[in-house]
PDB file of C-alpha atoms (C1' of nucleotides) in Angstrom:
ATOM      1  CA  UNK A 189      25.089  24.767-170.559  1.00  0.00           C
ATOM      2  CA  UNK A 190      25.692  21.311-169.031  1.00  0.00           C
ATOM      3  CA  UNK A 191      27.653  20.909-166.916  1.00  0.00           C
ATOM      4  CA  UNK A 192      30.362  18.919-169.287  1.00  0.00           C
ATOM      5  CA  UNK A 193      30.791  22.544-170.998  1.00  0.00           C
ATOM      6  CA  UNK A 194      31.375  24.166-167.826  1.00  0.00           C
ATOM      7  CA  UNK A 195      33.718  22.001-166.878  1.00  0.00           C
ATOM      8  CA  UNK A 196      35.587  22.018-170.096  1.00  0.00           C
ATOM      9  CA  UNK A 197      35.620  26.229-170.077  1.00  0.00           C
ATOM     10  CA  UNK A 198      36.618  26.310-166.443  1.00  0.00           C
ATOM     11  CA  UNK A 199      39.540  23.344-166.827  1.00  0.00           C
ATOM     12  CA  UNK A 200      37.800  21.935-163.729  1.00  0.00           C
ATOM     13  CA  UNK A 201      36.006  18.329-163.640  1.00  0.00           C
ATOM     14  CA  UNK A 202      32.714  17.725-163.659  1.00  0.00           C
ATOM     15  CA  UNK A 203      33.448  15.394-160.396  1.00  0.00           C
ATOM     16  CA  UNK A 204      34.570  18.751-158.790  1.00  0.00           C
ATOM     17  CA  UNK A 205      32.230  21.066-160.284  1.00  0.00           C
ATOM     18  CA  UNK A 206      29.173  18.545-158.261  1.00  0.00           C
ATOM     19  CA  UNK A 207      31.593  18.849-155.011  1.00  0.00           C
ATOM     20  CA  UNK A 208      31.804  23.038-155.331  1.00  0.00           C
ATOM     21  CA  UNK A 209      27.569  22.856-155.466  1.00  0.00           C
ATOM     22  CA  UNK A 210      27.840  20.503-152.234  1.00  0.00           C
ATOM     23  CA  UNK A 211      30.332  22.011-150.630  1.00  0.00           C
ATOM     24  CA  UNK A 212      28.444  25.347-150.810  1.00  0.00           C
ATOM     25  CA  UNK A 213      30.335  27.414-152.612  1.00  0.00           C
ATOM     26  CA  UNK A 214      28.813  27.026-156.239  1.00  0.00           C
ATOM     27  CA  UNK A 215      25.288  27.943-155.997  1.00  0.00           C
ATOM     28  CA  UNK A 216      22.764  24.142-157.110  1.00  0.00           C
ATOM     29  CA  UNK A 217      21.478  25.710-161.003  1.00  0.00           C
ATOM     30  CA  UNK A 218      18.515  25.028-162.664  1.00  0.00           C
ATOM     31  CA  UNK A 219      17.185  21.369-163.749  1.00  0.00           C
ATOM     32  CA  UNK A 220      16.400  20.474-167.467  1.00  0.00           C
ATOM     33  CA  UNK A 221      13.587  17.762-167.185  1.00  0.00           C
ATOM     34  CA  UNK A 222      15.767  15.075-167.542  1.00  0.00           C
ATOM     35  CA  UNK A 223      17.513  16.372-164.471  1.00  0.00           C
ATOM     36  CA  UNK A 224      20.647  17.713-166.261  1.00  0.00           C
ATOM     37  CA  UNK A 225      21.969  20.661-164.400  1.00  0.00           C
ATOM     38  CA  UNK A 226      21.477  23.829-166.773  1.00  0.00           C
ATOM     39  CA  UNK A 227      23.885  26.877-165.675  1.00  0.00           C
ATOM     40  CA  UNK A 228      24.436  30.106-166.878  1.00  0.00           C
ATOM     41  CA  UNK A 229      27.291  32.446-167.134  1.00  0.00           C
ATOM     42  CA  UNK A 230      27.295  33.240-163.877  1.00  0.00           C
ATOM     43  CA  UNK A 231      28.314  29.954-163.076  1.00  0.00           C
ATOM     44  CA  UNK A 232      31.745  31.139-164.845  1.00  0.00           C
ATOM     45  CA  UNK A 233      32.403  34.333-162.440  1.00  0.00           C
ATOM     46  CA  UNK A 234      31.376  32.196-159.583  1.00  0.00           C
ATOM     47  CA  UNK A 235      34.054  29.855-160.225  1.00  0.00           C
ATOM     48  CA  UNK A 236      36.295  32.241-160.902  1.00  0.00           C
ATOM     49  CA  UNK A 237      35.867  33.920-157.365  1.00  0.00           C
ATOM     50  CA  UNK A 238      36.135  30.706-156.345  1.00  0.00           C
ATOM     51  CA  UNK A 239      39.739  29.743-157.945  1.00  0.00           C
ATOM     52  CA  UNK A 240      41.149  33.061-157.183  1.00  0.00           C
ATOM     53  CA  UNK A 241      39.760  32.398-153.436  1.00  0.00           C
ATOM     54  CA  UNK A 242      41.474  28.904-153.423  1.00  0.00           C
ATOM     55  CA  UNK A 243      44.600  30.930-154.830  1.00  0.00           C
ATOM     56  CA  UNK A 244      44.765  32.845-152.029  1.00  0.00           C
ATOM     57  CA  UNK A 245      44.879  29.621-149.606  1.00  0.00           C
ATOM     58  CA  UNK A 246      41.359  29.889-148.872  1.00  0.00           C
ATOM     59  CA  UNK A 247      39.727  26.913-148.066  1.00  0.00           C
ATOM     60  CA  UNK A 248      35.936  25.798-149.528  1.00  0.00           C
ATOM     61  CA  UNK A 249      34.895  26.190-145.630  1.00  0.00           C
ATOM     62  CA  UNK A 250      36.266  29.560-145.846  1.00  0.00           C
ATOM     63  CA  UNK A 251      34.756  30.707-149.311  1.00  0.00           C
ATOM     64  CA  UNK A 252      31.366  29.232-148.419  1.00  0.00           C
ATOM     65  CA  UNK A 253      31.052  31.875-145.664  1.00  0.00           C
ATOM     66  CA  UNK A 254      32.293  34.376-147.297  1.00  0.00           C
ATOM     67  CA  UNK A 255      29.558  33.767-150.519  1.00  0.00           C
ATOM     68  CA  UNK A 256      26.850  33.235-147.776  1.00  0.00           C
ATOM     69  CA  UNK A 257      28.299  36.300-146.180  1.00  0.00           C
ATOM     70  CA  UNK A 258      27.820  38.040-149.422  1.00  0.00           C
ATOM     71  CA  UNK A 259      23.811  36.642-149.871  1.00  0.00           C
ATOM     72  CA  UNK A 260      23.152  37.865-146.362  1.00  0.00           C
ATOM     73  CA  UNK A 261      24.932  40.381-145.463  1.00  0.00           C
ATOM     74  CA  UNK A 262      26.104  42.787-148.341  1.00  0.00           C
ATOM     75  CA  UNK A 263      30.058  43.071-148.928  1.00  0.00           C
ATOM     76  CA  UNK A 264      31.764  40.637-147.382  1.00  0.00           C
ATOM     77  CA  UNK A 265      35.347  42.813-147.196  1.00  0.00           C
ATOM     78  CA  UNK A 266      36.092  43.136-143.903  1.00  0.00           C
ATOM     79  CA  UNK A 267      35.266  39.171-143.197  1.00  0.00           C
ATOM     80  CA  UNK A 268      37.449  38.338-145.991  1.00  0.00           C
ATOM     81  CA  UNK A 269      40.820  41.120-145.075  1.00  0.00           C
ATOM     82  CA  UNK A 270      40.058  39.059-141.384  1.00  0.00           C
ATOM     83  CA  UNK A 271      40.633  35.630-143.172  1.00  0.00           C
ATOM     84  CA  UNK A 272      43.788  37.087-145.039  1.00  0.00           C
ATOM     85  CA  UNK A 273      44.984  38.265-141.687  1.00  0.00           C
ATOM     86  CA  UNK A 274      44.500  34.979-140.373  1.00  0.00           C
ATOM     87  CA  UNK A 275      46.136  33.009-142.465  1.00  0.00           C
ATOM     88  CA  UNK A 276      48.953  35.224-143.145  1.00  0.00           C
ATOM     89  CA  UNK A 277      49.734  34.476-139.096  1.00  0.00           C
ATOM     90  CA  UNK A 278      49.201  31.124-139.630  1.00  0.00           C
ATOM     91  CA  UNK A 279      51.457  31.070-142.692  1.00  0.00           C
ATOM     92  CA  UNK A 280      53.859  33.073-140.596  1.00  0.00           C
ATOM     93  CA  UNK A 281      54.132  29.984-138.021  1.00  0.00           C
ATOM     94  CA  UNK A 282      53.904  26.910-140.935  1.00  0.00           C
ATOM     95  CA  UNK A 283      56.941  28.520-142.570  1.00  0.00           C
ATOM     96  CA  UNK A 284      59.002  29.230-138.957  1.00  0.00           C
ATOM     97  CA  UNK A 285      58.204  25.261-138.521  1.00  0.00           C
ATOM     98  CA  UNK A 286      59.292  24.412-141.681  1.00  0.00           C
ATOM     99  CA  UNK A 287      62.229  26.244-141.917  1.00  0.00           C
ATOM    100  CA  UNK A 288      63.402  24.982-138.488  1.00  0.00           C
ATOM    101  CA  UNK A 289      62.557  21.570-139.508  1.00  0.00           C
ATOM    102  CA  UNK A 290      64.494  22.275-142.929  1.00  0.00           C
ATOM    103  CA  UNK A 291      67.743  23.155-140.873  1.00  0.00           C
ATOM    104  CA  UNK A 292      67.437  20.092-138.404  1.00  0.00           C
ATOM    105  CA  UNK A 293      67.750  17.558-141.200  1.00  0.00           C
ATOM    106  CA  UNK A 294      70.100  19.473-143.116  1.00  0.00           C
ATOM    107  CA  UNK A 295      72.014  19.261-139.586  1.00  0.00           C
ATOM    108  CA  UNK A 296      71.284  15.602-139.394  1.00  0.00           C
ATOM    109  CA  UNK A 297      72.034  14.784-142.851  1.00  0.00           C
ATOM    110  CA  UNK A 298      75.319  16.652-142.665  1.00  0.00           C
ATOM    111  CA  UNK A 299      76.476  14.632-139.615  1.00  0.00           C
ATOM    112  CA  UNK A 300      75.868  11.198-141.238  1.00  0.00           C
ATOM    113  CA  UNK A 301      78.514  11.799-143.533  1.00  0.00           C
ATOM    114  CA  UNK A 302      80.810  12.249-140.839  1.00  0.00           C
ATOM    115  CA  UNK A 303      79.212   8.627-139.615  1.00  0.00           C
ATOM    116  CA  UNK A 304      80.624   5.512-139.904  1.00  0.00           C
ATOM    117  CA  UNK A 305      77.990   2.452-140.537  1.00  0.00           C
ATOM    118  CA  UNK A 306      79.624   0.035-138.563  1.00  0.00           C
ATOM    119  CA  UNK A 307      79.490   2.541-135.523  1.00  0.00           C
ATOM    120  CA  UNK A 308      75.770   2.011-135.328  1.00  0.00           C
ATOM    121  CA  UNK A 309      74.715  -1.083-133.653  1.00  0.00           C
ATOM    122  CA  UNK A 310      71.109  -2.326-133.368  1.00  0.00           C
ATOM    123  CA  UNK A 311      69.244  -1.029-130.401  1.00  0.00           C
ATOM    124  CA  UNK A 312      69.856   2.581-131.490  1.00  0.00           C
ATOM    125  CA  UNK A 313      68.354   1.730-135.249  1.00  0.00           C
ATOM    126  CA  UNK A 314      70.357   3.974-136.798  1.00  0.00           C
ATOM    127  CA  UNK A 315      72.580   6.309-135.166  1.00  0.00           C
ATOM    128  CA  UNK A 316      72.199   9.295-138.299  1.00  0.00           C
ATOM    129  CA  UNK A 317      68.674  10.126-136.022  1.00  0.00           C
ATOM    130  CA  UNK A 318      70.080  10.233-132.524  1.00  0.00           C
ATOM    131  CA  UNK A 319      67.581   9.745-129.332  1.00  0.00           C
ATOM    132  CA  UNK A 320      68.844  12.562-127.206  1.00  0.00           C
ATOM    133  CA  UNK A 321      67.799  10.260-123.949  1.00  0.00           C
TER     134      UNK A 321
ATOM    135  CA  UNK B  17      55.383  -4.170-118.320  1.00  0.00           C
ATOM    136  CA  UNK B  18      51.707  -3.557-119.224  1.00  0.00           C
ATOM    137  CA  UNK B  19      50.391  -1.062-122.074  1.00  0.00           C
ATOM    138  CA  UNK B  20      49.176   1.314-119.918  1.00  0.00           C
ATOM    139  CA  UNK B  21      52.722   1.449-117.692  1.00  0.00           C
ATOM    140  CA  UNK B  22      54.586   2.133-121.220  1.00  0.00           C
ATOM    141  CA  UNK B  23      52.103   4.679-122.160  1.00  0.00           C
ATOM    142  CA  UNK B  24      52.888   6.814-119.137  1.00  0.00           C
ATOM    143  CA  UNK B  25      56.530   6.378-119.309  1.00  0.00           C
ATOM    144  CA  UNK B  26      57.073   7.617-122.354  1.00  0.00           C
ATOM    145  CA  UNK B  27      53.834   9.853-122.320  1.00  0.00           C
ATOM    146  CA  UNK B  28      52.222   8.558-125.617  1.00  0.00           C
ATOM    147  CA  UNK B  29      48.635   7.399-125.436  1.00  0.00           C
ATOM    148  CA  UNK B  30      47.526   3.340-125.425  1.00  0.00           C
ATOM    149  CA  UNK B  31      45.729   4.175-128.024  1.00  0.00           C
ATOM    150  CA  UNK B  32      48.974   5.294-130.207  1.00  0.00           C
ATOM    151  CA  UNK B  33      50.730   2.502-129.104  1.00  0.00           C
ATOM    152  CA  UNK B  34      48.505  -0.171-130.633  1.00  0.00           C
ATOM    153  CA  UNK B  35      48.497   2.038-133.550  1.00  0.00           C
ATOM    154  CA  UNK B  36      52.767   2.129-133.459  1.00  0.00           C
ATOM    155  CA  UNK B  37      52.590  -1.662-133.357  1.00  0.00           C
ATOM    156  CA  UNK B  38      49.856  -2.042-135.937  1.00  0.00           C
ATOM    157  CA  UNK B  39      52.018   0.516-138.310  1.00  0.00           C
ATOM    158  CA  UNK B  40      54.809  -1.955-137.873  1.00  0.00           C
ATOM    159  CA  UNK B  41      57.272   0.482-135.802  1.00  0.00           C
ATOM    160  CA  UNK B  42      56.639  -0.973-132.468  1.00  0.00           C
ATOM    161  CA  UNK B  43      57.439  -4.495-132.374  1.00  0.00           C
ATOM    162  CA  UNK B  44      54.276  -6.723-131.204  1.00  0.00           C
ATOM    163  CA  UNK B  45      55.326  -7.835-127.729  1.00  0.00           C
ATOM    164  CA  UNK B  46      54.979 -10.888-125.361  1.00  0.00           C
ATOM    165  CA  UNK B  47      51.308 -11.850-124.429  1.00  0.00           C
ATOM    166  CA  UNK B  48      50.276 -13.029-121.052  1.00  0.00           C
ATOM    167  CA  UNK B  49      47.891 -15.518-120.660  1.00  0.00           C
ATOM    168  CA  UNK B  50      44.783 -12.666-119.729  1.00  0.00           C
ATOM    169  CA  UNK B  51      45.992 -11.515-123.633  1.00  0.00           C
ATOM    170  CA  UNK B  52      47.370  -8.559-122.063  1.00  0.00           C
ATOM    171  CA  UNK B  53      50.703  -7.343-124.018  1.00  0.00           C
ATOM    172  CA  UNK B  54      53.227  -7.296-121.841  1.00  0.00           C
ATOM    173  CA  UNK B  55      56.752  -4.870-122.970  1.00  0.00           C
ATOM    174  CA  UNK B  56      60.337  -5.330-122.123  1.00  0.00           C
ATOM    175  CA  UNK B  57      62.824  -2.263-121.783  1.00  0.00           C
ATOM    176  CA  UNK B  58      63.998  -2.539-125.255  1.00  0.00           C
ATOM    177  CA  UNK B  59      60.125  -1.341-126.252  1.00  0.00           C
ATOM    178  CA  UNK B  60      61.534   2.277-124.331  1.00  0.00           C
ATOM    179  CA  UNK B  61      64.397   2.412-126.753  1.00  0.00           C
ATOM    180  CA  UNK B  62      62.239   1.852-130.010  1.00  0.00           C
ATOM    181  CA  UNK B  63      59.659   4.656-128.868  1.00  0.00           C
ATOM    182  CA  UNK B  64      62.525   7.005-128.051  1.00  0.00           C
ATOM    183  CA  UNK B  65      63.767   6.098-131.485  1.00  0.00           C
ATOM    184  CA  UNK B  66      60.239   6.798-133.170  1.00  0.00           C
ATOM    185  CA  UNK B  67      59.698  10.138-131.293  1.00  0.00           C
ATOM    186  CA  UNK B  68      63.527  11.078-132.779  1.00  0.00           C
ATOM    187  CA  UNK B  69      62.631  10.133-135.750  1.00  0.00           C
ATOM    188  CA  UNK B  70      59.286  11.781-136.317  1.00  0.00           C
ATOM    189  CA  UNK B  71      60.720  14.838-135.055  1.00  0.00           C
ATOM    190  CA  UNK B  72      62.967  14.914-138.201  1.00  0.00           C
ATOM    191  CA  UNK B  73      59.722  14.832-139.945  1.00  0.00           C
ATOM    192  CA  UNK B  74      59.721  11.391-140.895  1.00  0.00           C
ATOM    193  CA  UNK B  75      56.531   9.375-141.528  1.00  0.00           C
ATOM    194  CA  UNK B  76      55.927   5.800-139.513  1.00  0.00           C
ATOM    195  CA  UNK B  77      55.603   4.475-143.141  1.00  0.00           C
ATOM    196  CA  UNK B  78      59.649   5.740-143.188  1.00  0.00           C
ATOM    197  CA  UNK B  79      59.951   4.925-139.608  1.00  0.00           C
ATOM    198  CA  UNK B  80      58.924   1.115-140.763  1.00  0.00           C
ATOM    199  CA  UNK B  81      60.989   1.081-143.448  1.00  0.00           C
ATOM    200  CA  UNK B  82      64.154   2.237-141.386  1.00  0.00           C
ATOM    201  CA  UNK B  83      63.199  -0.336-138.654  1.00  0.00           C
ATOM    202  CA  UNK B  84      62.988  -2.919-141.617  1.00  0.00           C
ATOM    203  CA  UNK B  85      65.770  -2.379-143.182  1.00  0.00           C
ATOM    204  CA  UNK B  86      67.838  -2.657-139.772  1.00  0.00           C
ATOM    205  CA  UNK B  87      66.451  -5.992-138.953  1.00  0.00           C
ATOM    206  CA  UNK B  88      66.853  -7.584-142.181  1.00  0.00           C
ATOM    207  CA  UNK B  89      70.038  -5.702-144.330  1.00  0.00           C
ATOM    208  CA  UNK B  90      71.985  -4.374-141.608  1.00  0.00           C
ATOM    209  CA  UNK B  91      72.295  -0.793-140.952  1.00  0.00           C
ATOM    210  CA  UNK B  92      69.739   1.127-142.431  1.00  0.00           C
ATOM    211  CA  UNK B  93      71.959   4.466-142.365  1.00  0.00           C
ATOM    212  CA  UNK B  94      72.733   5.096-146.025  1.00  0.00           C
ATOM    213  CA  UNK B  95      68.887   4.752-146.199  1.00  0.00           C
ATOM    214  CA  UNK B  96      68.232   7.226-143.552  1.00  0.00           C
ATOM    215  CA  UNK B  97      70.671  10.079-145.181  1.00  0.00           C
ATOM    216  CA  UNK B  98      68.803   9.728-148.295  1.00  0.00           C
ATOM    217  CA  UNK B  99      65.360   9.822-146.948  1.00  0.00           C
ATOM    218  CA  UNK B 100      66.792  12.877-144.878  1.00  0.00           C
ATOM    219  CA  UNK B 101      67.951  13.965-148.272  1.00  0.00           C
ATOM    220  CA  UNK B 102      64.459  13.805-149.882  1.00  0.00           C
ATOM    221  CA  UNK B 103      62.901  15.072-147.142  1.00  0.00           C
ATOM    222  CA  UNK B 104      65.137  18.530-147.381  1.00  0.00           C
ATOM    223  CA  UNK B 105      64.202  18.871-150.766  1.00  0.00           C
ATOM    224  CA  UNK B 106      60.528  18.341-150.300  1.00  0.00           C
ATOM    225  CA  UNK B 107      60.717  21.601-147.278  1.00  0.00           C
ATOM    226  CA  UNK B 108      62.446  23.771-149.445  1.00  0.00           C
ATOM    227  CA  UNK B 109      60.079  23.312-152.059  1.00  0.00           C
ATOM    228  CA  UNK B 110      56.860  23.652-149.136  1.00  0.00           C
ATOM    229  CA  UNK B 111      58.636  26.475-147.741  1.00  0.00           C
ATOM    230  CA  UNK B 112      58.592  28.679-151.238  1.00  0.00           C
ATOM    231  CA  UNK B 113      55.290  27.757-152.426  1.00  0.00           C
ATOM    232  CA  UNK B 114      54.222  28.793-148.807  1.00  0.00           C
ATOM    233  CA  UNK B 115      56.229  31.705-148.746  1.00  0.00           C
ATOM    234  CA  UNK B 116      55.102  33.106-151.958  1.00  0.00           C
ATOM    235  CA  UNK B 117      51.162  32.365-150.668  1.00  0.00           C
ATOM    236  CA  UNK B 118      52.126  34.452-147.609  1.00  0.00           C
ATOM    237  CA  UNK B 119      53.206  37.001-149.870  1.00  0.00           C
ATOM    238  CA  UNK B 120      49.932  37.097-152.059  1.00  0.00           C
ATOM    239  CA  UNK B 121      47.971  37.328-149.077  1.00  0.00           C
ATOM    240  CA  UNK B 122      49.873  40.084-147.259  1.00  0.00           C
ATOM    241  CA  UNK B 123      49.803  41.680-150.849  1.00  0.00           C
ATOM    242  CA  UNK B 124      46.193  41.125-150.724  1.00  0.00           C
ATOM    243  CA  UNK B 125      45.522  42.042-146.961  1.00  0.00           C
ATOM    244  CA  UNK B 126      47.183  45.444-147.758  1.00  0.00           C
ATOM    245  CA  UNK B 127      45.725  46.298-150.773  1.00  0.00           C
ATOM    246  CA  UNK B 128      42.367  45.596-149.240  1.00  0.00           C
ATOM    247  CA  UNK B 129      43.033  48.600-146.430  1.00  0.00           C
ATOM    248  CA  UNK B 130      42.795  51.144-149.764  1.00  0.00           C
ATOM    249  CA  UNK B 131      39.751  49.622-150.443  1.00  0.00           C
ATOM    250  CA  UNK B 132      36.195  50.943-150.295  1.00  0.00           C
ATOM    251  CA  UNK B 133      33.409  48.059-149.815  1.00  0.00           C
ATOM    252  CA  UNK B 134      30.779  50.441-150.987  1.00  0.00           C
ATOM    253  CA  UNK B 135      32.755  49.810-154.556  1.00  0.00           C
ATOM    254  CA  UNK B 136      32.110  45.889-153.804  1.00  0.00           C
ATOM    255  CA  UNK B 137      29.682  44.766-156.766  1.00  0.00           C
ATOM    256  CA  UNK B 138      27.319  41.259-155.975  1.00  0.00           C
ATOM    257  CA  UNK B 139      28.699  39.303-158.766  1.00  0.00           C
ATOM    258  CA  UNK B 140      32.436  40.113-158.016  1.00  0.00           C
ATOM    259  CA  UNK B 141      31.446  38.628-154.679  1.00  0.00           C
ATOM    260  CA  UNK B 142      34.479  40.728-153.031  1.00  0.00           C
ATOM    261  CA  UNK B 143      36.977  42.448-154.817  1.00  0.00           C
ATOM    262  CA  UNK B 144      39.341  41.947-152.014  1.00  0.00           C
ATOM    263  CA  UNK B 145      39.875  39.036-153.866  1.00  0.00           C
ATOM    264  CA  UNK B 146      40.494  39.644-158.039  1.00  0.00           C
ATOM    265  CA  UNK B 147      39.782  37.297-159.989  1.00  0.00           C
ATOM    266  CA  UNK B 148      41.886  38.443-163.024  1.00  0.00           C
ATOM    267  CA  UNK B 149      39.771  37.448-165.500  1.00  0.00           C
TER     268      UNK B 149
ATOM    269  C1'  DC C 178      17.647   2.344-184.342  1.00  0.00           C
ATOM    270  C1'  DT C 179      21.838   2.254-182.200  1.00  0.00           C
ATOM    271  C1'  DA C 180      25.812   3.300-180.754  1.00  0.00           C
ATOM    272  C1'  DA C 181      28.291   6.725-178.121  1.00  0.00           C
ATOM    273  C1'  DA C 182      28.696  10.347-175.285  1.00  0.00           C
ATOM    274  C1'  DC C 183      26.765  12.644-171.833  1.00  0.00           C
ATOM    275  C1'  DC C 184      24.363  12.845-167.378  1.00  0.00           C
ATOM    276  C1'  DC C 185      22.285  11.303-162.903  1.00  0.00           C
ATOM    277  C1'  DT C 186      22.872   9.391-157.795  1.00  0.00           C
ATOM    278  C1'  DC C 187      25.076   6.598-154.442  1.00  0.00           C
ATOM    279  C1'  DC C 188      28.936   5.241-152.306  1.00  0.00           C
ATOM    280  C1'  DC C 189      33.736   4.102-151.007  1.00  0.00           C
ATOM    281  C1'  DC C 190      39.025   5.458-151.443  1.00  0.00           C
ATOM    282  C1'  DT C 191      42.684   8.837-150.568  1.00  0.00           C
ATOM    283  C1'  DG C 192      46.991  10.381-147.298  1.00  0.00           C
ATOM    284  C1'  DC C 193      48.182  10.747-142.319  1.00  0.00           C
ATOM    285  C1'  DG C 194      48.509  10.006-137.457  1.00  0.00           C
ATOM    286  C1'  DC C 195      46.332   9.476-134.525  1.00  0.00           C
ATOM    287  C1'  DT C 196      40.871   8.970-130.833  1.00  0.00           C
ATOM    288  C1'  DG C 197      36.660   8.004-129.417  1.00  0.00           C
ATOM    289  C1'  DG C 198      33.557   4.280-128.642  1.00  0.00           C
ATOM    290  C1'  DA C 199      30.965  -0.593-128.370  1.00  0.00           C
ATOM    291  C1'  DG C 200      31.039  -4.668-125.889  1.00  0.00           C
ATOM    292  C1'  DG C 201      33.459  -7.521-123.919  1.00  0.00           C
ATOM    293  C1'  DG C 202      37.221  -9.845-120.739  1.00  0.00           C
ATOM    294  C1'  DT C 203      40.894  -9.396-116.008  1.00  0.00           C
ATOM    295  C1'  DC C 204      42.239  -8.565-111.829  1.00  0.00           C
ATOM    296  C1'  DA C 205      43.352  -6.799-107.279  1.00  0.00           C
ATOM    297  C1'  DA C 206      41.238  -4.313-102.914  1.00  0.00           C
ATOM    298  C1'  DG C 207      37.135  -3.781 -99.600  1.00  0.00           C
TER     299       DG C 207
ATOM    300  C1'  DC D 265      30.091  -9.782-104.330  1.00  0.00           C
ATOM    301  C1'  DT D 266      31.205  -5.686-106.503  1.00  0.00           C
ATOM    302  C1'  DT D 267      33.546  -1.775-108.024  1.00  0.00           C
ATOM    303  C1'  DG D 268      36.698   0.420-110.200  1.00  0.00           C
ATOM    304  C1'  DA D 269      40.691   0.108-113.639  1.00  0.00           C
ATOM    305  C1'  DC D 270      42.920  -1.647-116.529  1.00  0.00           C
ATOM    306  C1'  DC D 271      42.608  -4.273-121.048  1.00  0.00           C
ATOM    307  C1'  DC D 272      41.207  -6.705-125.120  1.00  0.00           C
ATOM    308  C1'  DT D 273      39.480  -6.743-130.282  1.00  0.00           C
ATOM    309  C1'  DC D 274      36.883  -4.175-134.070  1.00  0.00           C
ATOM    310  C1'  DC D 275      34.509  -0.128-136.201  1.00  0.00           C
ATOM    311  C1'  DA D 276      34.255   4.475-137.297  1.00  0.00           C
ATOM    312  C1'  DG D 277      35.625   8.804-138.065  1.00  0.00           C
ATOM    313  C1'  DC D 278      38.529  13.454-138.160  1.00  0.00           C
ATOM    314  C1'  DG D 279      40.449  17.055-142.140  1.00  0.00           C
ATOM    315  C1'  DC D 280      40.738  18.182-146.744  1.00  0.00           C
ATOM    316  C1'  DA D 281      39.278  18.541-152.174  1.00  0.00           C
ATOM    317  C1'  DG D 282      37.937  15.631-154.200  1.00  0.00           C
ATOM    318  C1'  DG D 283      38.813  10.639-157.473  1.00  0.00           C
ATOM    319  C1'  DG D 284      37.022   5.856-159.170  1.00  0.00           C
ATOM    320  C1'  DG D 285      33.244   3.242-160.071  1.00  0.00           C
ATOM    321  C1'  DA D 286      28.541   1.017-160.523  1.00  0.00           C
ATOM    322  C1'  DG D 287      24.176   0.870-162.177  1.00  0.00           C
ATOM    323  C1'  DG D 288      21.695   3.305-164.274  1.00  0.00           C
ATOM    324  C1'  DG D 289      18.945   7.336-167.623  1.00  0.00           C
ATOM    325  C1'  DT D 290      19.299  11.169-172.218  1.00  0.00           C
ATOM    326  C1'  DT D 291      20.226  13.028-176.003  1.00  0.00           C
ATOM    327  C1'  DT D 292      22.403  13.290-181.134  1.00  0.00           C
ATOM    328  C1'  DA D 293      24.922  12.022-184.541  1.00  0.00           C
ATOM    329  C1'  DG D 294      24.734   8.435-188.514  1.00  0.00           C
TER     330       DG D 294
END
DNA sequence: CTAAACCCTCCCCTGCGCTGGAGGGTCAAG
DNA sequence: CTTGACCCTCCAGCGCAGGGGAGGGTTTAG
């Protein structure tokens, strides 16, 4: 099938498919004499994997590593498990950061309700945001 | 003072200070005949505000808006409060997304411990990441 | 035969907050 | 006079996942 059909069947854009090929997560397909890409059904399987991996928070670079391991060294399961482990740790850290930030923002916002704009002088810019120093 | 001294006194880099000026969060200072920037003490106050606002999760574009409001329309407190409100909502959404993702990642990772790499076939790439379709 | 839909490559653009480097000028000390 | 530490402007790039559009060629239906 041509790239447009693959796009509609996967819900991706033609641009994205060409980008995936350049990124190394979708193998370069055969070409017709006209130069048009000609995909087989395996492309659908591959793209399902790419989407599932993206949904699990993996980057295209990581997905490329996985398919490379698969093609050269056999089942990449251990590698994938390590990647997931790293991502879980990373997510924990980012969630903790964002949660702390959210509490700080709410604290500032609640405090702002008890402040009078008239008390705010020019040099401070805005006393809703305290400079603490 | 010259830009290097301002940099060391604020802990920022010379590059960052010039960038802040271009971004409109730090006013362009006087210039010496040599063309060197010559800052006064107000620059320190301004930079303290910029850092505090960044710590509250505001972008430089938002900070530029705040100082613009301050300079043209008086106390920006109401504007700042609205910004903080928006950020809080946004943070809630992002935290919820990341939390859901983290649970999915942990679920996949735990499931992986119960899978045998030998069961993994080539077309599936890696059965640790199920394609569900 | 022609128009429309499709495809190709190539290069630039987005947001964010900077950083690095090239290629110069300035200023003080030795 | 020279060295070195500053300073200037302008250009380029990072990482991420593509999107937009120019300027062509191809296929297909009427």
